[in-house]
Tab-separated table of C-alpha atoms in Angstrom:
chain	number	residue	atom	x	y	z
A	1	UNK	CA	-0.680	9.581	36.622
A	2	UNK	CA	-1.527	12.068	33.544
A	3	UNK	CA	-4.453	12.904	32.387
A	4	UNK	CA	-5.723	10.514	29.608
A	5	UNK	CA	-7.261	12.025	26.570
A	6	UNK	CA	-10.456	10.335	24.461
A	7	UNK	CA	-10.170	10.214	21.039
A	8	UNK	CA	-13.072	9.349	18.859
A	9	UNK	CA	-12.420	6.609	16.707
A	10	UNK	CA	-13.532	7.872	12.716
A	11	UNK	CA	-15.897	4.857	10.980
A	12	UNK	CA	-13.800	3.252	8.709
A	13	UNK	CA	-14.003	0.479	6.421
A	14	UNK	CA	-10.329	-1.014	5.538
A	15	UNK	CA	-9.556	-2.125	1.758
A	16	UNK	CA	-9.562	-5.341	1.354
A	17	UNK	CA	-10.674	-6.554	4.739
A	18	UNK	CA	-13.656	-6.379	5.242
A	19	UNK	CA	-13.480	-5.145	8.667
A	20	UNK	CA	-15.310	-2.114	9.392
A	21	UNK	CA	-15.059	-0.109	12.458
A	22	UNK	CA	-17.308	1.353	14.597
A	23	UNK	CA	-17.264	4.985	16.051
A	24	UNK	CA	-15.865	3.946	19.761
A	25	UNK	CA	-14.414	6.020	22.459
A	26	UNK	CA	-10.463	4.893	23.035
A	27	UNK	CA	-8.217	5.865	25.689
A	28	UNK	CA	-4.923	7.508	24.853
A	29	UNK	CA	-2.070	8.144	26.301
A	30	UNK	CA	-0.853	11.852	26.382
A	31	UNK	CA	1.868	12.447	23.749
A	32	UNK	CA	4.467	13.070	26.780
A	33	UNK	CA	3.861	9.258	27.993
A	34	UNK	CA	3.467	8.357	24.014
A	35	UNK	CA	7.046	9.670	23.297
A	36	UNK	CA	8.922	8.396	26.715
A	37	UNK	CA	8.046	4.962	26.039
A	38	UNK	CA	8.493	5.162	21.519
A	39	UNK	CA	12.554	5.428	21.815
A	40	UNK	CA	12.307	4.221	17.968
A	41	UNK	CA	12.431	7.579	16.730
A	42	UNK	CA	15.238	9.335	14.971
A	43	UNK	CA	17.030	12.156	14.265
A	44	UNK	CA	18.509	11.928	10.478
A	45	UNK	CA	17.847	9.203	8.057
A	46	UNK	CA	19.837	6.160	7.673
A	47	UNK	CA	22.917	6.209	5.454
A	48	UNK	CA	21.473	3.388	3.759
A	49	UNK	CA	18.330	5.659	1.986
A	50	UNK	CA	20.632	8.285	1.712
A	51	UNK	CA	20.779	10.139	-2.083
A	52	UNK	CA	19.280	10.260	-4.932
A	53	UNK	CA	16.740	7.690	-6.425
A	54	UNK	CA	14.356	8.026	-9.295
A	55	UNK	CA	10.730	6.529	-10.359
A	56	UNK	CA	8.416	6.532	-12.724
A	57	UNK	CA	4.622	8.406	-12.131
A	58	UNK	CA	2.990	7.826	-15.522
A	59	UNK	CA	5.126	8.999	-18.050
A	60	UNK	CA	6.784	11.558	-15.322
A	61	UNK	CA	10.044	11.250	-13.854
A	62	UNK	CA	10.327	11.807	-10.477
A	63	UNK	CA	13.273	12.155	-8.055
A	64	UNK	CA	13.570	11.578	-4.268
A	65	UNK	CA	16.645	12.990	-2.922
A	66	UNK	CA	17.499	12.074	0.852
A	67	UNK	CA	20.129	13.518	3.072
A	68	UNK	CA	20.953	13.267	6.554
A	69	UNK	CA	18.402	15.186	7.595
A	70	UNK	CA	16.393	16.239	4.661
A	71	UNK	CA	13.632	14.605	1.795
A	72	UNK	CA	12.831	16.195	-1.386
A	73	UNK	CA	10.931	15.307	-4.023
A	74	UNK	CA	10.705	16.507	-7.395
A	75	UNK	CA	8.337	15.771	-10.253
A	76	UNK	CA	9.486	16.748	-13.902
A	77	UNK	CA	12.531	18.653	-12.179
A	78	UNK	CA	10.321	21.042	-10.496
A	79	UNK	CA	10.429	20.576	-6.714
A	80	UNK	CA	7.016	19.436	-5.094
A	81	UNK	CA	7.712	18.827	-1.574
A	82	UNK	CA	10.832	19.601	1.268
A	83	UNK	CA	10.690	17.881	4.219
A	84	UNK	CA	13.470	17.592	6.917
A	85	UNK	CA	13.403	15.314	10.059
A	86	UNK	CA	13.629	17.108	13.734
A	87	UNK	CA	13.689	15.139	17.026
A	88	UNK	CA	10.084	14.707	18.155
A	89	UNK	CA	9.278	16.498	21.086
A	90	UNK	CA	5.736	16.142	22.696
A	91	UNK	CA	3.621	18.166	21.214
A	92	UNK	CA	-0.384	18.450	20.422
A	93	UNK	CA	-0.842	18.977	16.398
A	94	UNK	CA	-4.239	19.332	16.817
A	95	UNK	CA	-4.159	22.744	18.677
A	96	UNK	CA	-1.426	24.079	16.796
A	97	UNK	CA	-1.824	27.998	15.704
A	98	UNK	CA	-0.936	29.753	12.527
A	99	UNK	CA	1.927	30.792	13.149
A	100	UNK	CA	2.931	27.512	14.460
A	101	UNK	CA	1.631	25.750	11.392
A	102	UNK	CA	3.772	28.132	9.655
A	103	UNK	CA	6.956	27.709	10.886
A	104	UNK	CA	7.002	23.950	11.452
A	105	UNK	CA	4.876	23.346	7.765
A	106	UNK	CA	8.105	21.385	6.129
A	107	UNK	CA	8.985	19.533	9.496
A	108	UNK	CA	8.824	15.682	9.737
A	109	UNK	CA	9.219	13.280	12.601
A	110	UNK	CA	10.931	9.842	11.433
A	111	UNK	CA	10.934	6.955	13.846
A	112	UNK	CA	12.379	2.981	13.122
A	113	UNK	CA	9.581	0.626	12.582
A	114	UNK	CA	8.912	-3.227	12.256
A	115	UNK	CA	6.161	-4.112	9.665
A	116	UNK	CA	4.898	-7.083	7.894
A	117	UNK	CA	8.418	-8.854	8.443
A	118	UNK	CA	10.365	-5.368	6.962
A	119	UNK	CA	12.370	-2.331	8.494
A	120	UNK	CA	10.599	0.854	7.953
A	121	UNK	CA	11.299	4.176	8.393
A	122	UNK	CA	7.683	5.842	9.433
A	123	UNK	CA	7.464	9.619	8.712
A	124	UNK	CA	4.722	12.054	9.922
A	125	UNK	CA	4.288	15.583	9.310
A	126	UNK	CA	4.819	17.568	12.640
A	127	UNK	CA	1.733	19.046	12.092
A	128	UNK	CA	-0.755	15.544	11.044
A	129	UNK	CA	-3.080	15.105	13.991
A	130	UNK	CA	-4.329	11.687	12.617
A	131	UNK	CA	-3.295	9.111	9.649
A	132	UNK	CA	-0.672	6.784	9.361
A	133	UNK	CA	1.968	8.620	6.909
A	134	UNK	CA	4.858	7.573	4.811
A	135	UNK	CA	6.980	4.764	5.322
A	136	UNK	CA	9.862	4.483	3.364
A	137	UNK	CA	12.029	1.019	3.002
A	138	UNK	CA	15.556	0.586	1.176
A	139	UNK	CA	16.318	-3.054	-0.130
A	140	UNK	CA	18.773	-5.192	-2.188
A	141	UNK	CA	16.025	-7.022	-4.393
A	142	UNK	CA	17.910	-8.820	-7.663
A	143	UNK	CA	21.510	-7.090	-6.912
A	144	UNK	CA	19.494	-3.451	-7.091
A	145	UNK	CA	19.078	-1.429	-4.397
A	146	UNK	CA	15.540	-0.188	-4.219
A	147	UNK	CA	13.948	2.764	-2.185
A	148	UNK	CA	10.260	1.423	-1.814
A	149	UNK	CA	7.427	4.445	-0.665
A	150	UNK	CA	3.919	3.219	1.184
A	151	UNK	CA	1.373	4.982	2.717
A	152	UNK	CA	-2.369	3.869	4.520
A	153	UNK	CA	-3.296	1.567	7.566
A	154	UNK	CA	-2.128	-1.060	4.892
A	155	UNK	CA	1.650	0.095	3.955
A	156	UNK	CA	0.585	-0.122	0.301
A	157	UNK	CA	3.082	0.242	-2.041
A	158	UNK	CA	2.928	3.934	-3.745
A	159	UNK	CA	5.974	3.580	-5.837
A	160	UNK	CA	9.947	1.742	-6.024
A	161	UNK	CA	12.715	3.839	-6.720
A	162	UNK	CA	15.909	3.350	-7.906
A	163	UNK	CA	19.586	5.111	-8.071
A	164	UNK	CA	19.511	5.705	-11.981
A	165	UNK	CA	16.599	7.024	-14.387
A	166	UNK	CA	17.276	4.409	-17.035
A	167	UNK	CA	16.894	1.438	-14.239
A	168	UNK	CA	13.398	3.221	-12.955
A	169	UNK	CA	12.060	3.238	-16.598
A	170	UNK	CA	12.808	-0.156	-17.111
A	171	UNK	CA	11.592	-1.499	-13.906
A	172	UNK	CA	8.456	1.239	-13.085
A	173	UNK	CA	5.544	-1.595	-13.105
A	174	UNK	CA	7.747	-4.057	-11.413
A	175	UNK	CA	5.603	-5.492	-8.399
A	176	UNK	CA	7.680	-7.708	-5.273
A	177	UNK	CA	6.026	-10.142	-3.799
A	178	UNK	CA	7.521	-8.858	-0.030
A	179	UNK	CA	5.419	-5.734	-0.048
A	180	UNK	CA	1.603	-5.226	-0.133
A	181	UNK	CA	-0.157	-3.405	-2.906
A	182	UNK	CA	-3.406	-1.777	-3.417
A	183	UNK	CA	-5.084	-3.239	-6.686
């Protein structure tokens, strides 16, 4: 058997709930046994999200473009953030050095999950030693298709997106009632 690891759990208090956790010590498993038995993740994004879909920040438009392997974002045209999708391999983010950080500062791992009912794709910086990251959703809500964004313990909606500009203005506060938001 590996070594196991303890990881300090950080005091929390989760919106909403109520529930506030205490600073603990938790067993974990090493990130070799972590990845041999997660065979959810992925390697490019489903066809499905593929493209380009559009959303409202304010009074900003903002793009999302997905391809097989690659996420960007842009925000008034100009590109914010690149992100493409590698295998995940065991490794400790934690430790990682500069030059490590460097080179690997756009990579993502993407893996298939199950949440509250809805399938997920869950994507992590290669680099994040802790937090629960991005989880992106397409659906067909009211014959559109709609590229929903969360984020937190909570998958709380941070915006819907959709595959024309005119369709994100006029639906940008839309709320549905099969996600969670923050309020």
């Amino acid at each position: 058997m590996k070594i196991k690891y303890i990881l300090p759990v950080v005091a929390a208090t989760l919106l909403g709930s109520g529930l506030a956790v205490s600073p603990v010590n938790a067993a974990v498993k090493p990130a070799e046994e972590a990845a041999e038995s997660n065979s959810n993740y992925i390697k490019v994004y489903p066809k499905k999200m593929r493209g380009t879909w559009y959303y409202y920040d304010g009074k900003k438009l903002c793009k999302e473009v997905i391809g097989k392997k690659t996420m960007t974002h842009y925000t008034s045209g100009k590109k914010d953030a690149y992100r493409v999708v590698h295998a995940y391999v065991a490794h400790d983010a934690a430790t990682m050095n500069k030059e490590e950080l460097a080179h690997t500062k756009n990579w993502v791992t993407a893996e298939n999950r199950k949440i509250q009912g809805l399938n997920w794709v869950g994507v992590h910086g290669w680099s994040d030693a802790a937090g629960a990251g991005e989880f992106i959703n397409v659906s067909q809500i009211k014959g559109n298709k709609v590229l929903t964004s969360a984020n937190g313990a909570g998958v709380w909606v941070s915006y819907h997106a959709y595959k024309t500009p005119k369709l994100a203005k006029k639906l940008q506060k839309k709320q549905y009632h099969q996600f969670s938001y923050l309020q």
